């Protein structure tokens, strides 16, 4: 096993701490996404693994192969790390044909001509570009250029594959298709991959594990389903998916449920585990909220007024007003009227620590 292990990673830019004591383990053959808003430290973490940004503290290793160890003063150069990297811009040589782009790194490694020819042939077949080896980058579509960049990164058989928002330059339709292709490609190759994006849907779709970052800190590291269904903080719940939040006070704790008095005065029941303390933030995924007629006085409902709505084809998206502010609702059905009640399943009310 050659897991990627990061321990106590710290990176400063002057007085700004870009990475603040980040530790995580990426299992061999899996794809982990570093996810967060701009400035959260995800690209700096990727560049630290690649050796493009020197670190201030910490250890980065692949199995027993040490890339960085600040205490032992070990810091391999990027070319010594045996990693493959795809940049957001692809960075293909415009004056070189596809086959020459792939061969460039192999020549530097002094790979034989016969082995180079075989690797290029096999890799182009793997990425579905057989027959395009004599084209120049400008003769390819954006999606094809992206595949050439991936092929160039893996033809040298690297220890890790590092991807810095490789789909961001594609249009929406091609990007969605590329997610499935990229995931299948990574599975077939079986290479340990670190993927950087700020696109939540992309991270959930392609990842084995997701590392959510903010202000240089690692907030949660878990499989996509756990990140979405069991966020550990209001930031994670707000950044992943579309959520609304209500402040509340716990009025009763039982073994399988918690009763919370929310800021509008109603008491709601949640089947989720409650954090320590009486004050909580109640998170509700917008697609889990039901709009019901105001006449239905059901448990776990609150009155609301539909302020506006748009039809998106597969769903309706509404902005609704409650006593304490507004909430967003995504539903398959049109609103039953201007005055409605918002209905919540106890399983869908996520209780999080209150934040100041």
XYZ file of C-alpha atoms in Angstrom:
356
model
C 0.000 0.000 0.000
C 1.272 3.487 -0.891
C -1.219 5.874 0.682
C -0.614 9.605 0.401
C -0.098 10.851 3.947
C -0.072 14.530 4.916
C 0.784 15.370 8.529
C 0.655 18.829 10.141
C 1.026 20.744 6.873
C 1.628 24.482 7.338
C 2.234 27.061 4.616
C 2.580 30.804 5.161
C 2.637 33.630 2.660
C 4.123 36.423 4.750
C 1.743 36.920 7.670
C -1.055 34.973 5.992
C -1.380 31.307 6.979
C -2.606 29.684 3.767
C -2.563 26.122 5.167
C -3.141 25.704 8.881
C -1.996 22.342 10.292
C -3.747 20.137 7.715
C -3.505 16.351 8.098
C -5.193 13.693 5.957
C -4.613 10.254 4.459
C -5.587 9.411 0.873
C -5.960 5.669 0.331
C -4.197 4.032 -2.595
C -6.224 4.057 -5.818
C -8.881 6.496 -4.561
C -9.879 9.975 -5.683
C -9.972 12.690 -3.037
C -11.299 16.162 -3.795
C -10.057 19.288 -2.030
C -13.160 21.490 -1.972
C -13.771 25.016 -0.799
C -14.190 28.665 -1.834
C -11.448 30.744 -3.390
C -8.639 31.393 -0.929
C -9.409 28.371 1.269
C -5.999 26.735 0.669
C -6.968 23.872 -1.639
C -4.693 24.814 -4.562
C -1.859 25.686 -2.191
C -2.208 22.202 -0.679
C -2.051 20.672 -4.161
C 1.001 22.770 -5.062
C 2.666 21.738 -1.803
C 2.213 18.067 -2.732
C 3.621 18.796 -6.197
C 6.613 20.674 -4.769
C 5.627 23.911 -6.507
C 5.157 25.702 -3.163
C 7.776 25.052 -0.445
C 6.134 24.186 2.884
C 6.943 25.687 6.283
C 6.044 22.701 8.452
C 4.828 19.135 8.095
C 5.365 15.832 6.345
C 4.146 14.716 2.895
C 4.870 11.146 1.832
C 3.605 8.404 -0.462
C 4.041 5.205 1.510
C 7.685 5.300 2.604
C 8.673 7.697 -0.184
C 9.108 11.082 1.555
C 8.366 14.198 -0.488
C 8.649 16.686 2.389
C 9.726 16.474 6.012
C 10.344 19.865 7.585
C 12.038 18.431 10.696
C 14.511 16.388 8.615
C 14.919 19.197 6.067
C 13.708 16.991 3.192
C 12.113 18.782 0.237
C 12.279 17.006 -3.109
C 12.168 19.059 -6.282
C 8.995 18.691 -8.420
C 10.780 16.548 -11.019
C 12.022 14.203 -8.287
C 8.546 13.448 -6.954
C 7.353 11.338 -9.892
C 3.901 12.943 -9.952
C 1.546 13.754 -12.824
C -0.261 17.093 -12.840
C -2.984 18.651 -14.997
C -3.409 22.410 -14.716
C -6.562 24.431 -15.236
C -5.155 25.806 -18.521
C -3.959 22.314 -19.669
C -0.562 23.905 -20.576
C -0.121 21.895 -23.780
C 2.799 22.772 -26.055
C 1.013 24.516 -28.962
C 3.840 23.831 -31.462
C 3.944 20.098 -30.710
C 1.668 17.382 -32.007
C -0.308 15.273 -29.533
C 2.238 12.451 -29.627
C 5.113 14.902 -29.059
C 3.333 16.469 -26.069
C 3.119 13.000 -24.523
C 6.681 12.066 -25.452
C 8.278 15.208 -23.995
C 8.428 14.005 -20.382
C 9.444 10.494 -21.398
C 12.451 11.859 -23.313
C 13.570 13.727 -20.203
C 13.386 10.420 -18.332
C 15.393 8.757 -21.100
C 12.688 6.177 -21.840
C 13.553 4.128 -24.940
C 11.900 4.951 -28.260
C 10.153 1.576 -28.379
C 8.772 1.947 -24.856
C 7.761 5.568 -25.558
C 5.841 4.531 -28.687
C 4.054 1.750 -26.771
C 3.116 3.980 -23.837
C 1.771 6.726 -26.089
C -0.285 4.246 -28.102
C -1.729 2.596 -24.958
C -2.431 5.904 -23.203
C -4.182 7.511 -26.193
C -6.341 4.410 -26.442
C -7.112 4.698 -22.726
C -8.323 8.304 -23.102
C -10.171 7.651 -26.370
C -7.892 9.660 -28.669
C -6.546 6.913 -30.924
C -5.910 8.340 -34.389
C -5.386 11.933 -33.206
C -1.688 11.610 -32.320
C -0.577 13.746 -35.308
C -2.889 16.680 -34.588
C -1.827 19.927 -32.941
C -3.692 21.217 -29.836
C -5.442 23.966 -31.837
C -6.985 21.265 -34.035
C -8.716 19.680 -31.026
C -11.878 20.552 -29.100
C -11.658 21.685 -25.475
C -12.680 18.242 -24.266
C -10.041 16.580 -26.439
C -7.350 18.979 -25.184
C -8.328 18.077 -21.645
C -7.838 14.392 -22.466
C -4.443 15.080 -23.997
C -3.403 16.880 -20.795
C -4.556 13.874 -18.740
C -2.764 11.475 -21.098
C 0.459 13.462 -20.789
C 0.177 13.376 -16.994
C -0.278 9.591 -16.771
C 1.952 8.361 -19.629
C 4.978 8.628 -17.334
C 3.274 6.281 -14.825
C 3.361 8.695 -11.846
C 2.945 7.872 -8.172
C 0.041 10.346 -7.887
C -2.212 12.244 -10.262
C -2.862 15.879 -9.304
C -5.745 17.698 -11.017
C -6.239 21.457 -10.562
C -9.794 22.242 -11.756
C -9.242 20.434 -15.077
C -12.878 20.758 -16.203
C -13.378 24.461 -15.514
C -12.679 25.552 -19.102
C -15.347 23.272 -20.592
C -18.920 24.350 -21.310
C -21.626 23.095 -18.942
C -22.852 20.171 -21.064
C -19.380 18.863 -21.908
C -18.276 19.372 -18.319
C -21.102 17.199 -17.034
C -20.192 14.441 -19.498
C -16.504 14.803 -18.618
C -17.226 14.052 -14.959
C -18.410 10.551 -15.801
C -15.549 9.987 -18.217
C -12.943 11.218 -15.737
C -14.309 9.033 -12.935
C -14.299 5.972 -15.178
C -10.777 6.837 -16.365
C -9.474 7.082 -12.801
C -11.121 3.783 -11.866
C -9.630 1.944 -14.827
C -6.195 3.428 -14.191
C -6.364 2.751 -10.437
C -4.127 5.727 -9.674
C -4.318 7.715 -6.441
C -5.731 11.107 -7.423
C -6.036 14.514 -5.755
C -8.625 16.763 -7.395
C -9.143 20.470 -6.700
C -12.446 22.230 -7.378
C -14.864 24.760 -5.926
C -17.797 23.045 -7.677
C -19.799 21.133 -5.046
C -21.755 19.001 -7.528
C -18.536 18.005 -9.257
C -16.926 16.996 -5.957
C -19.901 14.880 -4.899
C -20.124 13.197 -8.320
C -16.550 12.017 -8.777
C -14.994 11.599 -5.326
C -14.325 8.707 -2.986
C -13.521 11.251 -0.270
C -14.087 14.996 0.013
C -11.928 17.362 2.085
C -13.812 20.610 2.780
C -11.479 23.521 3.506
C -11.920 27.090 4.702
C -9.305 29.693 5.655
C -6.538 27.133 5.386
C -8.193 24.656 7.748
C -9.578 21.198 7.037
C -13.164 21.289 8.312
C -14.404 17.822 7.331
C -12.914 14.825 5.544
C -15.436 12.133 4.656
C -17.209 10.321 1.788
C -19.567 12.512 -0.303
C -22.743 11.048 1.221
C -21.546 11.796 4.748
C -20.448 15.303 3.804
C -23.928 16.025 2.419
C -26.071 14.216 4.993
C -23.950 14.780 8.113
C -22.105 18.095 7.846
C -20.132 18.944 10.986
C -20.635 22.708 10.826
C -22.853 25.424 9.415
C -20.139 26.351 6.918
C -19.991 22.823 5.471
C -23.786 22.554 5.320
C -24.029 25.938 3.615
C -21.222 25.342 1.119
C -22.368 21.871 0.054
C -25.795 22.054 -1.563
C -28.537 24.605 -0.898
C -29.623 24.911 2.730
C -31.633 27.218 4.943
C -30.833 27.779 8.605
C -32.891 28.506 11.692
C -31.574 29.380 15.138
C -33.000 27.249 17.910
C -32.892 26.190 21.543
C -33.147 22.572 22.627
C -36.157 22.061 24.883
C -36.089 18.259 25.188
C -33.588 15.489 24.476
C -34.698 11.906 24.164
C -32.878 8.798 22.955
C -34.094 8.931 19.366
C -35.233 12.518 18.941
C -34.596 16.104 19.949
C -37.185 18.859 20.256
C -36.033 22.352 19.332
C -37.826 25.682 19.747
C -36.855 27.715 16.673
C -36.643 31.485 16.371
C -40.185 31.750 14.949
C -41.623 30.224 18.135
C -42.608 26.757 16.844
C -41.166 23.561 18.306
C -39.743 21.112 15.755
C -38.677 17.497 16.238
C -35.447 16.142 14.794
C -34.220 12.547 14.712
C -30.633 13.704 14.193
C -27.999 13.628 16.914
C -27.823 16.881 18.852
C -24.543 18.711 19.572
C -23.530 19.743 23.067
C -25.134 22.912 24.428
C -28.636 24.312 24.382
C -28.221 26.637 21.400
C -28.206 25.039 17.951
C -28.413 25.924 14.291
C -31.058 23.904 12.450
C -30.084 23.195 8.828
C -32.662 22.081 6.259
C -31.761 21.091 2.703
C -33.938 23.126 0.345
C -35.046 20.078 -1.669
C -36.207 18.333 1.537
C -38.794 21.032 2.402
C -42.424 20.412 1.368
C -44.918 23.169 0.633
C -48.378 22.235 1.947
C -51.672 24.186 2.061
C -51.949 26.547 5.016
C -54.985 24.583 6.212
C -52.867 21.488 6.950
C -51.929 21.886 10.607
C -49.360 19.081 10.607
C -46.546 18.485 13.098
C -43.166 19.934 12.156
C -44.599 22.747 10.049
C -44.320 26.524 10.137
C -46.365 29.189 8.303
C -44.791 30.978 5.332
C -45.580 33.263 2.421
C -44.327 32.567 -1.104
C -42.423 35.697 -2.137
C -41.232 34.595 -5.575
C -40.592 31.497 -7.647
C -39.019 30.341 -10.869
C -39.631 27.242 -12.965
C -36.392 25.407 -13.831
C -37.834 22.548 -15.867
C -37.080 19.695 -13.488
C -38.205 21.631 -10.397
C -39.590 24.836 -8.958
C -37.385 27.100 -6.848
C -39.135 29.392 -4.376
C -38.100 32.137 -2.000
C -40.472 32.045 0.969
C -40.861 34.469 3.860
C -41.180 33.331 7.487
C -41.346 35.401 10.687
C -37.575 35.555 11.089
C -36.499 36.013 7.468
C -36.487 34.026 4.231
C -35.884 30.414 3.184
C -35.263 28.727 -0.161
C -37.356 25.775 -1.253
C -36.806 23.467 -4.228
C -39.750 21.233 -5.107
C -41.146 19.214 -7.995
C -44.601 20.704 -7.465
C -45.986 24.191 -7.901
C -46.825 26.066 -4.703
C -50.381 25.382 -3.463
C -50.952 29.124 -2.869
C -49.351 32.350 -1.664
C -49.900 31.433 1.993
C -48.425 27.997 2.745
C -46.907 25.898 5.474
C -43.380 24.514 5.295
C -43.286 20.857 6.266
C -40.119 19.146 7.539
C -39.377 15.463 8.083
C -37.662 14.854 11.470
C -34.984 12.904 9.571
C -34.099 15.983 7.514
C -33.566 18.526 10.308
C -29.797 18.653 10.846
C -28.721 20.000 14.253
C -25.403 21.826 14.241
C -23.437 23.753 16.860
C -24.630 27.350 17.141
C -22.137 29.812 15.696
C -21.525 33.299 17.017
